[in-house]
Coordinates of C-alpha atoms and ligand atoms in Angstrom, one line a residue:
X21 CA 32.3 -21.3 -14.6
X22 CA 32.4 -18.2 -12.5
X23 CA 29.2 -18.1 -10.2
X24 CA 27.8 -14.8 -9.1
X25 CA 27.7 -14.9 -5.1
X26 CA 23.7 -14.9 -4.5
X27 CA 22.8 -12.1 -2.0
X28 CA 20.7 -13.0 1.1
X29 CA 17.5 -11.9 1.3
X30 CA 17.2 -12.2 5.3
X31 CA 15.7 -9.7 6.8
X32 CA 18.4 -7.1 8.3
X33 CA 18.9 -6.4 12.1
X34 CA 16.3 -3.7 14.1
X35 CA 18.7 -1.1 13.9
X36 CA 18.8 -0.9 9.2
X37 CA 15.1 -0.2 9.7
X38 CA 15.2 2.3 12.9
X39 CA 15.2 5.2 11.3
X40 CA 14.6 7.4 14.6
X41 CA 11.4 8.9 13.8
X42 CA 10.8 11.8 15.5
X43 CA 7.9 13.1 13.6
X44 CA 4.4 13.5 15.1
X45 CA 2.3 11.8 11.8
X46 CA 1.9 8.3 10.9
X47 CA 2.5 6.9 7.7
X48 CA -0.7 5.8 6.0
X49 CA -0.6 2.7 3.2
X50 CA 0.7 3.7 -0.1
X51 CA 2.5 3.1 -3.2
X52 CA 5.3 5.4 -5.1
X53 CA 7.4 5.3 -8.4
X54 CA 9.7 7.9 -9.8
X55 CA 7.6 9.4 -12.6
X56 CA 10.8 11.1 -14.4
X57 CA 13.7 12.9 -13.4
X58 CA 12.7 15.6 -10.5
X59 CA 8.8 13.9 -10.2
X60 CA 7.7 11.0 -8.0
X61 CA 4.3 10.0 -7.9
X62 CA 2.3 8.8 -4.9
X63 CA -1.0 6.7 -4.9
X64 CA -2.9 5.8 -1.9
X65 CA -4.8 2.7 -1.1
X66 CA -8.1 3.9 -3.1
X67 CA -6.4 5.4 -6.2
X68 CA -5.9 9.1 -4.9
X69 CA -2.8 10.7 -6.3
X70 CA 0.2 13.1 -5.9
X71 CA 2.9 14.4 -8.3
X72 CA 5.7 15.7 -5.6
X73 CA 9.4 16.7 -6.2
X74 CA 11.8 14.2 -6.6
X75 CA 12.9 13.2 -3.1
X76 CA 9.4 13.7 -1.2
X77 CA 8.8 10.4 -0.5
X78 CA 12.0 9.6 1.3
X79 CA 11.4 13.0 3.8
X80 CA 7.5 11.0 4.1
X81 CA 8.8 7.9 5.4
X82 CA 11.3 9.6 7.4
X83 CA 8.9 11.9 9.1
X84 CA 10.7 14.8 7.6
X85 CA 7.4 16.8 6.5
X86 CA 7.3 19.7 9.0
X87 CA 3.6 20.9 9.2
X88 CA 4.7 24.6 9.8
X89 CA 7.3 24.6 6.9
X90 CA 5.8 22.7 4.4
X91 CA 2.1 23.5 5.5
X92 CA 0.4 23.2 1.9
X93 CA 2.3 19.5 1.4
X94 CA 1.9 18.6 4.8
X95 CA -1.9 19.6 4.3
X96 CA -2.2 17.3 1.1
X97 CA -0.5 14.0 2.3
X98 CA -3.4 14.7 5.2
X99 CA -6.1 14.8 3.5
X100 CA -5.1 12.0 0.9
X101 CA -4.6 9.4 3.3
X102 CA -1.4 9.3 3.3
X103 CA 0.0 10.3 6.9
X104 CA -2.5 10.9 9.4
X105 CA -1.9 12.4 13.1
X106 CA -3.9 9.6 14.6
X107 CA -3.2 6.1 14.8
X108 CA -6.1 5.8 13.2
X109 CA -7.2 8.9 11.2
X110 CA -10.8 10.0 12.6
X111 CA -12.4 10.3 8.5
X112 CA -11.4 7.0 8.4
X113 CA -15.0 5.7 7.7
X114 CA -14.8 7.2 4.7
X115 CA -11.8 6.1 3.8
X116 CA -13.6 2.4 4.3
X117 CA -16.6 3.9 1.9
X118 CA -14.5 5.1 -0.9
X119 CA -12.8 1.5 -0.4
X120 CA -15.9 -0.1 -0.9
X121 CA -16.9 1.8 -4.1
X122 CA -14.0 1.5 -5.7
X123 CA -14.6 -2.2 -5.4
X124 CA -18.4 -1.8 -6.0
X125 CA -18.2 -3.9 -9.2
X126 CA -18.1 -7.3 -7.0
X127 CA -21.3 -6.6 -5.1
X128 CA -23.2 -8.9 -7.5
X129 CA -21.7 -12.0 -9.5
X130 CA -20.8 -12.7 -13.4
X131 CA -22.6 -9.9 -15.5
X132 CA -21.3 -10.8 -18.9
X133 CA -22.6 -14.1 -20.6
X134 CA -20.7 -15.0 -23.8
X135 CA -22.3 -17.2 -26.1
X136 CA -20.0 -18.5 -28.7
X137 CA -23.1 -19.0 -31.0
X138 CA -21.4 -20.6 -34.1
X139 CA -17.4 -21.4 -34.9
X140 CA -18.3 -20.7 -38.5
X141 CA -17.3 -17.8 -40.9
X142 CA -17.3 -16.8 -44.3
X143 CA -14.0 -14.3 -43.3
X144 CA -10.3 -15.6 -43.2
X145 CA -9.2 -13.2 -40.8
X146 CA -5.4 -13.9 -40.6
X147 CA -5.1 -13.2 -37.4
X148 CA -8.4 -15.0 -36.5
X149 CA -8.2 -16.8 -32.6
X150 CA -12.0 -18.9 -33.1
X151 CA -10.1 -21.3 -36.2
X152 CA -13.3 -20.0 -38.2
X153 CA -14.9 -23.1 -40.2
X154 CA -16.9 -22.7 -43.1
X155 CA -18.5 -25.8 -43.1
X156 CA -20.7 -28.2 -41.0
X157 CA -23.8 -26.8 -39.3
X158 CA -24.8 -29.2 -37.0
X159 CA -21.3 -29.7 -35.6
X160 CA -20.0 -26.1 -35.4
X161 CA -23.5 -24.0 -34.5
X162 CA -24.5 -24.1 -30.7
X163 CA -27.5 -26.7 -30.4
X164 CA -30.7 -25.5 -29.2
X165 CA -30.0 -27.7 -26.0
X166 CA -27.3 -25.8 -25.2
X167 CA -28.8 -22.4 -25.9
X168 CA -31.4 -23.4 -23.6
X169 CA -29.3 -24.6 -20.7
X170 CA -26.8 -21.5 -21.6
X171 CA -29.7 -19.2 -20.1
X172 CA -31.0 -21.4 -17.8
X173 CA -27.5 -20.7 -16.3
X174 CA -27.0 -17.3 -17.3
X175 CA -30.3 -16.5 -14.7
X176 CA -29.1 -18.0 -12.0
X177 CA -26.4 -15.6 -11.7
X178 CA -27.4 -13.4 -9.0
X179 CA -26.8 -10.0 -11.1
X180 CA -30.1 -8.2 -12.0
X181 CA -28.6 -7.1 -15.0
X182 CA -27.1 -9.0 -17.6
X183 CA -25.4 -8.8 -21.0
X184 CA -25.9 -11.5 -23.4
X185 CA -23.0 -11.3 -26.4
X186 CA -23.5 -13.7 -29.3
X187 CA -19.7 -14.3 -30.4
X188 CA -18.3 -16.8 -33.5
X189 CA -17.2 -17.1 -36.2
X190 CA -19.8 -15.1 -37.7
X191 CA -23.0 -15.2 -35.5
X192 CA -24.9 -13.7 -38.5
X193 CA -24.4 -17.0 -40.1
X194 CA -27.0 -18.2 -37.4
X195 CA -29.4 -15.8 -36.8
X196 CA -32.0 -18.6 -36.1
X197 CA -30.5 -19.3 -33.3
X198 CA -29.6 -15.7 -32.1
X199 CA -33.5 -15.2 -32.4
X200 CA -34.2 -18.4 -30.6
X201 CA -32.3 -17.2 -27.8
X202 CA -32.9 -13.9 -27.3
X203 CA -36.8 -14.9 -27.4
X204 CA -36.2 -17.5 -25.1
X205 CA -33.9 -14.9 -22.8
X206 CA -37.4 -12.6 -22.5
X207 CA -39.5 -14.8 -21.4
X208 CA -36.9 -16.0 -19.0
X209 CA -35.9 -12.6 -18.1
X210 CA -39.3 -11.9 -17.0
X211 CA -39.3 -14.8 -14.5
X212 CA -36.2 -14.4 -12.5
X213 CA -36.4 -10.5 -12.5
X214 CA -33.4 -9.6 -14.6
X215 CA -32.6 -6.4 -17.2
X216 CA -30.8 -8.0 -20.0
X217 CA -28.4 -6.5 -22.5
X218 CA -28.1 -8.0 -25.9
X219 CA -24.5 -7.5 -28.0
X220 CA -24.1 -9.0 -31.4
X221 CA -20.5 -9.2 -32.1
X222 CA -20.1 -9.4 -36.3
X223 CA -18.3 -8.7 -39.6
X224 CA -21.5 -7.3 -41.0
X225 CA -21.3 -9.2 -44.5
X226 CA -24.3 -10.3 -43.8
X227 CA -26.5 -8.0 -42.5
X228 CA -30.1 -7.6 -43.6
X229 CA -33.0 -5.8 -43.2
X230 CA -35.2 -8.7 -41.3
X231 CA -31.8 -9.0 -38.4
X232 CA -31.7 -4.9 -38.2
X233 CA -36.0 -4.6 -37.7
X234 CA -35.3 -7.6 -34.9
X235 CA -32.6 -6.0 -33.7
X236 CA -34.2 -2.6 -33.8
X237 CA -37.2 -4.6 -31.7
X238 CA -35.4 -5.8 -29.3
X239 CA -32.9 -3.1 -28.8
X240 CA -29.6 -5.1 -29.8
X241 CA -25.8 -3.5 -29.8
X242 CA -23.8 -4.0 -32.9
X243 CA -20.1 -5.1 -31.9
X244 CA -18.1 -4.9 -35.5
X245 CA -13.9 -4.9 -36.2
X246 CA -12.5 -2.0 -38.4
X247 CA -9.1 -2.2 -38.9
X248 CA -8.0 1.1 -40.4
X249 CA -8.0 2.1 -44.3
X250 CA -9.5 -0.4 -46.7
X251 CA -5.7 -1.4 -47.3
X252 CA -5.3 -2.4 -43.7
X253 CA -8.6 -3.8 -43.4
X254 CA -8.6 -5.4 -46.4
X255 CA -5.4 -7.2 -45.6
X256 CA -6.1 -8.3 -42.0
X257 CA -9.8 -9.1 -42.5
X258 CA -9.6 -11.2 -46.5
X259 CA -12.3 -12.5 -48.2
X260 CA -12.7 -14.3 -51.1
X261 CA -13.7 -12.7 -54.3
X262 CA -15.4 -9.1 -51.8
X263 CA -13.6 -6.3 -50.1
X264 CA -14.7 -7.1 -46.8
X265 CA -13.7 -3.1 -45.7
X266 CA -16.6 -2.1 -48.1
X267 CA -19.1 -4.3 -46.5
X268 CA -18.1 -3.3 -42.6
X269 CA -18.3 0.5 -44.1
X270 CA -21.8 -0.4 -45.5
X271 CA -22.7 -2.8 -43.1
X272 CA -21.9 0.3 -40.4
X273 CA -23.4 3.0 -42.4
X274 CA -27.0 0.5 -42.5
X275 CA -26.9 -0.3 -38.4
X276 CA -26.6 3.3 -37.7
X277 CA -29.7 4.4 -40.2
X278 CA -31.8 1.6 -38.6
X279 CA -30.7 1.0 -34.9
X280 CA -29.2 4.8 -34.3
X281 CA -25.7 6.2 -34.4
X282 CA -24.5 5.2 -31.0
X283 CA -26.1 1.4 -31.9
X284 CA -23.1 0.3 -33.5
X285 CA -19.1 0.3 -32.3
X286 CA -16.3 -0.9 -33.9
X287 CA -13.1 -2.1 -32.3
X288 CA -9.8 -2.0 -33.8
X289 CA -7.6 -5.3 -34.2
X290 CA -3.9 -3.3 -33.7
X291 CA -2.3 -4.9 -36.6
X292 CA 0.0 -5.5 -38.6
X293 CA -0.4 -8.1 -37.4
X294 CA -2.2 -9.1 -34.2
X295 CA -0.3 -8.1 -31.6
X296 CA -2.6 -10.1 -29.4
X297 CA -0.5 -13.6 -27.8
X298 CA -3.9 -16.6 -28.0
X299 CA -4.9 -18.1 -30.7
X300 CA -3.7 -19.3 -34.0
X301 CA -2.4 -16.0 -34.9
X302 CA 1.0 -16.9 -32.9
X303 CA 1.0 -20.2 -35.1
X304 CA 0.5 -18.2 -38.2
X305 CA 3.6 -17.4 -40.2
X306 CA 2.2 -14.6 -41.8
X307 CA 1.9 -13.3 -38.4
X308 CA 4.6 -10.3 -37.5
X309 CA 3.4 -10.2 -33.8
X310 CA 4.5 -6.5 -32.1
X311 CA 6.6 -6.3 -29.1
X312 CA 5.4 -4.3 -26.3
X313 CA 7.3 -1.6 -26.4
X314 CA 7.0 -1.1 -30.6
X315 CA 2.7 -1.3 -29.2
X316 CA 3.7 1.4 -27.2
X317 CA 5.5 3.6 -29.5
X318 CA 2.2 2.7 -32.0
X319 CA -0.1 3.7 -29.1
X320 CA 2.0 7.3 -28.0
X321 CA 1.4 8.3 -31.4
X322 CA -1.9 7.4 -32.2
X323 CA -2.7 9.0 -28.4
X324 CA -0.9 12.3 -29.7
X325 CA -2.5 12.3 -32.7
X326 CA -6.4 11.9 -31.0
X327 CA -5.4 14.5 -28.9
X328 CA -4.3 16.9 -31.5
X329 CA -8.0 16.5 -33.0
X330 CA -9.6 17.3 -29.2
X331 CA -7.6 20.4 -29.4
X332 CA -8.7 21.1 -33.0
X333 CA -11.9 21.4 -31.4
X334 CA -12.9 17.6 -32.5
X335 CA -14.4 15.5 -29.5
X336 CA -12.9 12.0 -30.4
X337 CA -12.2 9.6 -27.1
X338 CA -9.2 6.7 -27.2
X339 CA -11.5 4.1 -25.0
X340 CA -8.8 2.5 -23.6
X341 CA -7.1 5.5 -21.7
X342 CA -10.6 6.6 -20.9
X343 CA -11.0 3.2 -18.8
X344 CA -8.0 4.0 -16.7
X345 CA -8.2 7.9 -16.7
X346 CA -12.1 7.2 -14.9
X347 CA -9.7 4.8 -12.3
X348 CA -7.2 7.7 -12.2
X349 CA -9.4 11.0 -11.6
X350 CA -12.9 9.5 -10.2
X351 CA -13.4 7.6 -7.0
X352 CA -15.9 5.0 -8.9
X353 CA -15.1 1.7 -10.5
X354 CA -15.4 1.0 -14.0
X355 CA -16.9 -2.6 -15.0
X356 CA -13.9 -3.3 -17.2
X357 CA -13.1 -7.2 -16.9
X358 CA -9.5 -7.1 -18.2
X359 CA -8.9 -3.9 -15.8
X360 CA -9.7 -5.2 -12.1
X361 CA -8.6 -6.6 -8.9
X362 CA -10.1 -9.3 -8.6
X363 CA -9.9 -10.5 -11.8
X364 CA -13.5 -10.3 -14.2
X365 CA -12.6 -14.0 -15.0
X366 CA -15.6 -16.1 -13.9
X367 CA -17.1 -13.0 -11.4
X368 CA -17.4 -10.7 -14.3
X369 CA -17.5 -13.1 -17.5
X370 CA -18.1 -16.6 -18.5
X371 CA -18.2 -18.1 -21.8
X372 CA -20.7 -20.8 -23.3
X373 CA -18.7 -22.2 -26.1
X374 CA -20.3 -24.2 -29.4
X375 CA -20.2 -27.4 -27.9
X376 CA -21.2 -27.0 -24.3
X377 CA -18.4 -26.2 -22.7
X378 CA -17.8 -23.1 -20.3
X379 CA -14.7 -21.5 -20.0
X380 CA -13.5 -18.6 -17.6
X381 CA -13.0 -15.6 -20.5
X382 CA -12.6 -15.3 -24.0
X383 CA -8.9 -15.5 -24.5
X384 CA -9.4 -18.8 -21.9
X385 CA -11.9 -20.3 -24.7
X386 CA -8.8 -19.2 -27.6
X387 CA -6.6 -21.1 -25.8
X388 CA -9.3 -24.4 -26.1
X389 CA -9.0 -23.5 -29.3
X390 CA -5.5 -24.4 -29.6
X391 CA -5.8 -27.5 -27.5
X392 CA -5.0 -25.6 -23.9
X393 CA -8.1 -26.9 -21.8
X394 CA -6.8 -24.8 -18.3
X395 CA -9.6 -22.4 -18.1
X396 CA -12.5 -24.8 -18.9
X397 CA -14.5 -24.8 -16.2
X398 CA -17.2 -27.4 -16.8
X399 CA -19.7 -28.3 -19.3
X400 CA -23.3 -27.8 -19.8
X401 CA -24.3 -31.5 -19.8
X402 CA -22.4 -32.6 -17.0
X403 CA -22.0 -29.9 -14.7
X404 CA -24.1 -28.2 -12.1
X405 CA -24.2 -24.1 -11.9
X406 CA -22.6 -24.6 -8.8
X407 CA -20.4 -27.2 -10.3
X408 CA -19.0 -25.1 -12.7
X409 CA -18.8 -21.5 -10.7
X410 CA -18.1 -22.2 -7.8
X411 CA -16.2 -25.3 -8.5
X412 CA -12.5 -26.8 -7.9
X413 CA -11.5 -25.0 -11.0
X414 CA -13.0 -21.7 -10.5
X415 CA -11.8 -21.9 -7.0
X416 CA -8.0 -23.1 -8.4
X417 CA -7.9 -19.5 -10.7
X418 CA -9.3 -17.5 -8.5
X419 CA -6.6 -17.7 -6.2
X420 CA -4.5 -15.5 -8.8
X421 CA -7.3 -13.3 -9.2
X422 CA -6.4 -10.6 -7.0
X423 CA -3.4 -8.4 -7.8
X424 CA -3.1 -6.8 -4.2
X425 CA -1.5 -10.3 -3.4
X426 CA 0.7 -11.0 -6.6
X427 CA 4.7 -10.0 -6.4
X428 CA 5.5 -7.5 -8.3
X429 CA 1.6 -5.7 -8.2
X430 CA 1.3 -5.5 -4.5
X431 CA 3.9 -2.4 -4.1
X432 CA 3.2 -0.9 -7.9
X433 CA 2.5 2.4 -7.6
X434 CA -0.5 1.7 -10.7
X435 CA -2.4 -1.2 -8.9
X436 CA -5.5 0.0 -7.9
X437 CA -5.6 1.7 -11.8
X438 CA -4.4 -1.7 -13.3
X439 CA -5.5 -5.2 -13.1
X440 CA -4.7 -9.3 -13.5
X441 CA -4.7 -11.4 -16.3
X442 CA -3.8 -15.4 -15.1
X443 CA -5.1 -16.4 -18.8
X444 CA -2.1 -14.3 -20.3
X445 CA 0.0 -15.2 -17.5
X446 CA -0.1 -18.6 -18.2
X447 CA -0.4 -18.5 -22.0
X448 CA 3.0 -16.3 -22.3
X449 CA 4.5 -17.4 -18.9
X450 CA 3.7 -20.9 -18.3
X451 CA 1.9 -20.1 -14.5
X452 CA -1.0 -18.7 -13.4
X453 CA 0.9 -16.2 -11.3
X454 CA 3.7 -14.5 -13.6
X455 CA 6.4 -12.6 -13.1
X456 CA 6.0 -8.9 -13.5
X457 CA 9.4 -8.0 -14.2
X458 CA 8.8 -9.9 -18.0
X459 CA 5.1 -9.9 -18.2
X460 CA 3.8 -8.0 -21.3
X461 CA 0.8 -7.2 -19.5
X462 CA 2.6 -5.6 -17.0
X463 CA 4.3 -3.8 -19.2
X464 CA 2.0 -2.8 -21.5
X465 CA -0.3 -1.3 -19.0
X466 CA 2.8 0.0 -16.9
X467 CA 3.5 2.1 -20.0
X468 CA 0.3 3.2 -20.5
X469 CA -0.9 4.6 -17.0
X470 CA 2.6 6.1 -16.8
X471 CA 2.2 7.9 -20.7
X472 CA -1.3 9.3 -19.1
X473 CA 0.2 10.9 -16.3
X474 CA 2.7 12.2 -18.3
X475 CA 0.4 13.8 -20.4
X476 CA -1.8 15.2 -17.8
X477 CA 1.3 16.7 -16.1
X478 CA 2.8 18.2 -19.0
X479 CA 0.0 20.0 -20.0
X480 CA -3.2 21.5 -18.8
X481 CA -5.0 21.2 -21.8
X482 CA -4.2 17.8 -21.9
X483 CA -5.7 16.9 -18.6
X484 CA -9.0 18.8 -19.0
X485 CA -9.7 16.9 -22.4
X486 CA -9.0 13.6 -20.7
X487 CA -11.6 14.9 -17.7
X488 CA -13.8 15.8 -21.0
X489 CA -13.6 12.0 -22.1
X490 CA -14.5 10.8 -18.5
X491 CA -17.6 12.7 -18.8
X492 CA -19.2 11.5 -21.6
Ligands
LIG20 S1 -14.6 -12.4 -38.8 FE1 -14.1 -13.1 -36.8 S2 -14.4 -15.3 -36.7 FE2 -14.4 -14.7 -38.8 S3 -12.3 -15.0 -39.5 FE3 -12.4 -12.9 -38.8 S4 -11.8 -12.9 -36.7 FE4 -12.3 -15.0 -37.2
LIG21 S1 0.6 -5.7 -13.7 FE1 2.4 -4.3 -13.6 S2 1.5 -2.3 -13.8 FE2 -0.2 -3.6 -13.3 S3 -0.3 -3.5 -11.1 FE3 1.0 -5.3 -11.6 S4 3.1 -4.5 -11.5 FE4 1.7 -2.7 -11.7

């Protein structure tokens, strides 16, 4: 067989890189990438941006900007870090304190405590990533024991403010429990000093008015799926003998009467089906899984189609492109777990599972589900708090945490708008690391920070209603 001569990847002699540099500016750090045919794109270390002719970059590294010729360029790359006439540029402190608040959301520890409060469900979801039991209290409900020793370690987290989400199956199905604990969580709260947040993620079958007047009470968000027209919904989300798109519809309508319009949200499971790689869905033959770029096709035209109501006058936000467009056009960081560098796994999120165990993030407890025990990290009647976040395993992932230091991440022109995923990595790579080149995160996200610049640079219009969705 004919073998392709592999080429070395020594580094060349002095005189490849000497590129005689005569300029009097020195190069900043910063990333590039050729946004289409006569753009390029420049990002700096803390997000700031530049949309340049095609060829810019190259006269940058060269030290082919000529501060008298090109004064209003030359005057741009200055004061967006990215040449300086000083070694070390003199605003450079606040180049350190825009740094620092970019990466603002690590000043405290994990904020998010997921309480998988019940595996059971009364909904066949067919994409569903929990293997939803309707059966067996005792062995599928958290225990009070573990409720209890969920909080206990939820207020040892160092974060004055927390949010508590009960997760299933169907946490309705328990609502004891949810009561017990959020009861418990006040009293607790109280003691250690701490602002709690309570999220009920559920189908709303089962709603009633006793949950919404406790709810009400204790101000509790409403997390519910919609899936699109009752035909979609209907389909994706089957129950037996009920049209389980009525009931969210209802179910909505009822939470937003009693708890207030902006009580309730609704995420959308992009389907048809899951696109989404954990859980059982992938074992599921019913399954017809997207590829990343048909998602991205999907996602152009739903995008163009939200935006097309904005300029009808509607205000209607796509909350996924608002994460990115606040990385994009504000200097603050958004609290976004799947978005950041480092990773939100274990710093930003944690999850209590039904039987005491604690894994790293949701999609790591999905994988449990399927028999992949990577991302546990402990469990409650065995393990210390320090045992299980600070531990050998926590320490293990962390190491992938941070996509400054990943192949692939560390020159992409996206990376301080983008983030890392080691759960996906290994679930559709087979390492914690992956490779970027074939990562469907990576591309997925690629495609979508690139679509929203784009957008922004096609049109005016376009960019002041995404600054519209960034401010509200
Ligand atoms: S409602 Fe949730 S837990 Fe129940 S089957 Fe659907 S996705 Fe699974
Ligand atoms: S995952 Fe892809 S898009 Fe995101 S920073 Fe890494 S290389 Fe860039």
């Amino acid at each position: 067989m004919l073998q392709t001569q592999r080429k070395s990847r020594k580094f060349k002699d002095w005189d490849f890189y000497n590129l005689n540099l005569s300029g009097s500016y020195y190069l900043l750090p910063f990333r590039f990438l050729q946004l289409n045919n006569s753009q390029e794109l420049i990002v700096n270390e803390v997000g700031d941006y530049l949309i340049v002719p095609e060829g810019i970059v190259k006269k940058i590294v060269k030290k082919e900007i000529n501060k008298d010729i090109d004064i209003d360029l030359y005057a741009d790359l200055l004061s967006n870090f990215i040449i300086s006439e000083d070694k070390v540029p003199p605003l450079f402190d606040i180049l350190i304190t825009r740094y620092r608040t970019k990466k603002s959301f690590l000043d405290y520890f994990t904020a998010l405590h997921i309480f998988v409060i019940t595996l059971r469900c009364d909904q066949t979801c067919h994409y569903c990533q929990v293997s939803s039991v309707v059966q067996d209290k005792n062995t599928f409900d958290m225990s009070k024991k573990h409720i209890d020793k969920s909080i206990e370690y939820m207020m040892k987290s160092p974060n004055p403010n927390l949010t508590m989400e009960f997760q299933g199956g169907e946490s309705l199905l328990t609502f004891d429990n949810i009561v017990h604990a959020i009861e418990k969580t006040k009293i607790e709260a109280l003691r250690f000093n701490k602002v709690v947040n309570y999220v009920v993620c559920t189908n709303l079958a089962k709603i009633n008015d006793e949950m919404l007047s406790f709810f009400k009470e204790n101000n509790v968000l409403i997390s519910t799926s919609l899936d699109g027209p009752r035909f979609i919904h209907n389909q994706n989300r089957y129950r037996l003998n009920e049209d389980s798109y009525e009931l969210t519809i209802k179910g909505i309508q009822k939470c937003r009467e009693a708890l207030g319009p902006d009580k309730v949200s609704a995420l959308l499971t992009t389907s048809s089906l899951s696109i989404n790689p954990y859980g059982y869905a992938i074992l599921s033959s019913k399954c017809n899984k997207y590829e990343v770029s048909e998602f991205l096709k999907f996602y152009k035209k739903a995008l163009l189609r939200i935006i097309d109501y904005n300029l009808q006058g509607h205000f209607f936000r796509e909350d996924y492109a608002t994460i990115i467009l606040k990385k994009i056009l504000t200097p603050f960081p958004v609290g976004f777990v799947d978005l950041q560098s480092p990773s939100g796994l274990i710093s930003g999120v944690v999850v209590y599972n039904y039987d005491g165990k604690v894994y790293a993030s949701d999609e790591s407890r999905m994988l449990a589900e399927m028999g992949d025990f990577t991302f546990q990290l402990g469990d409650l009647d065995n393990d210390s708090y320090k045992e299980i976040f600070y531990g050998k395993k926590a320490h293990q992932i962390s190491e992938f945490c941070v996509n400054e230091a990943l192949a692939g991440c560390s020159e992409c022109a996206f990376q301080t708008y983008c983030g890392v995923n080691p759960v996906s990595n290994w679930r559709t790579q087979g390492d914690f690391y992956g490779y970027r080149p074939t990562n469907e995160f990576c591309q997925r996200n690629m495609g979508i920070i690139k679509l929203l610049f784009e957008l922004m640079e096609s049109d005016k219009k376009i960019e002041n209603i995404f600054r519209s969705w960034i401010h509200n």
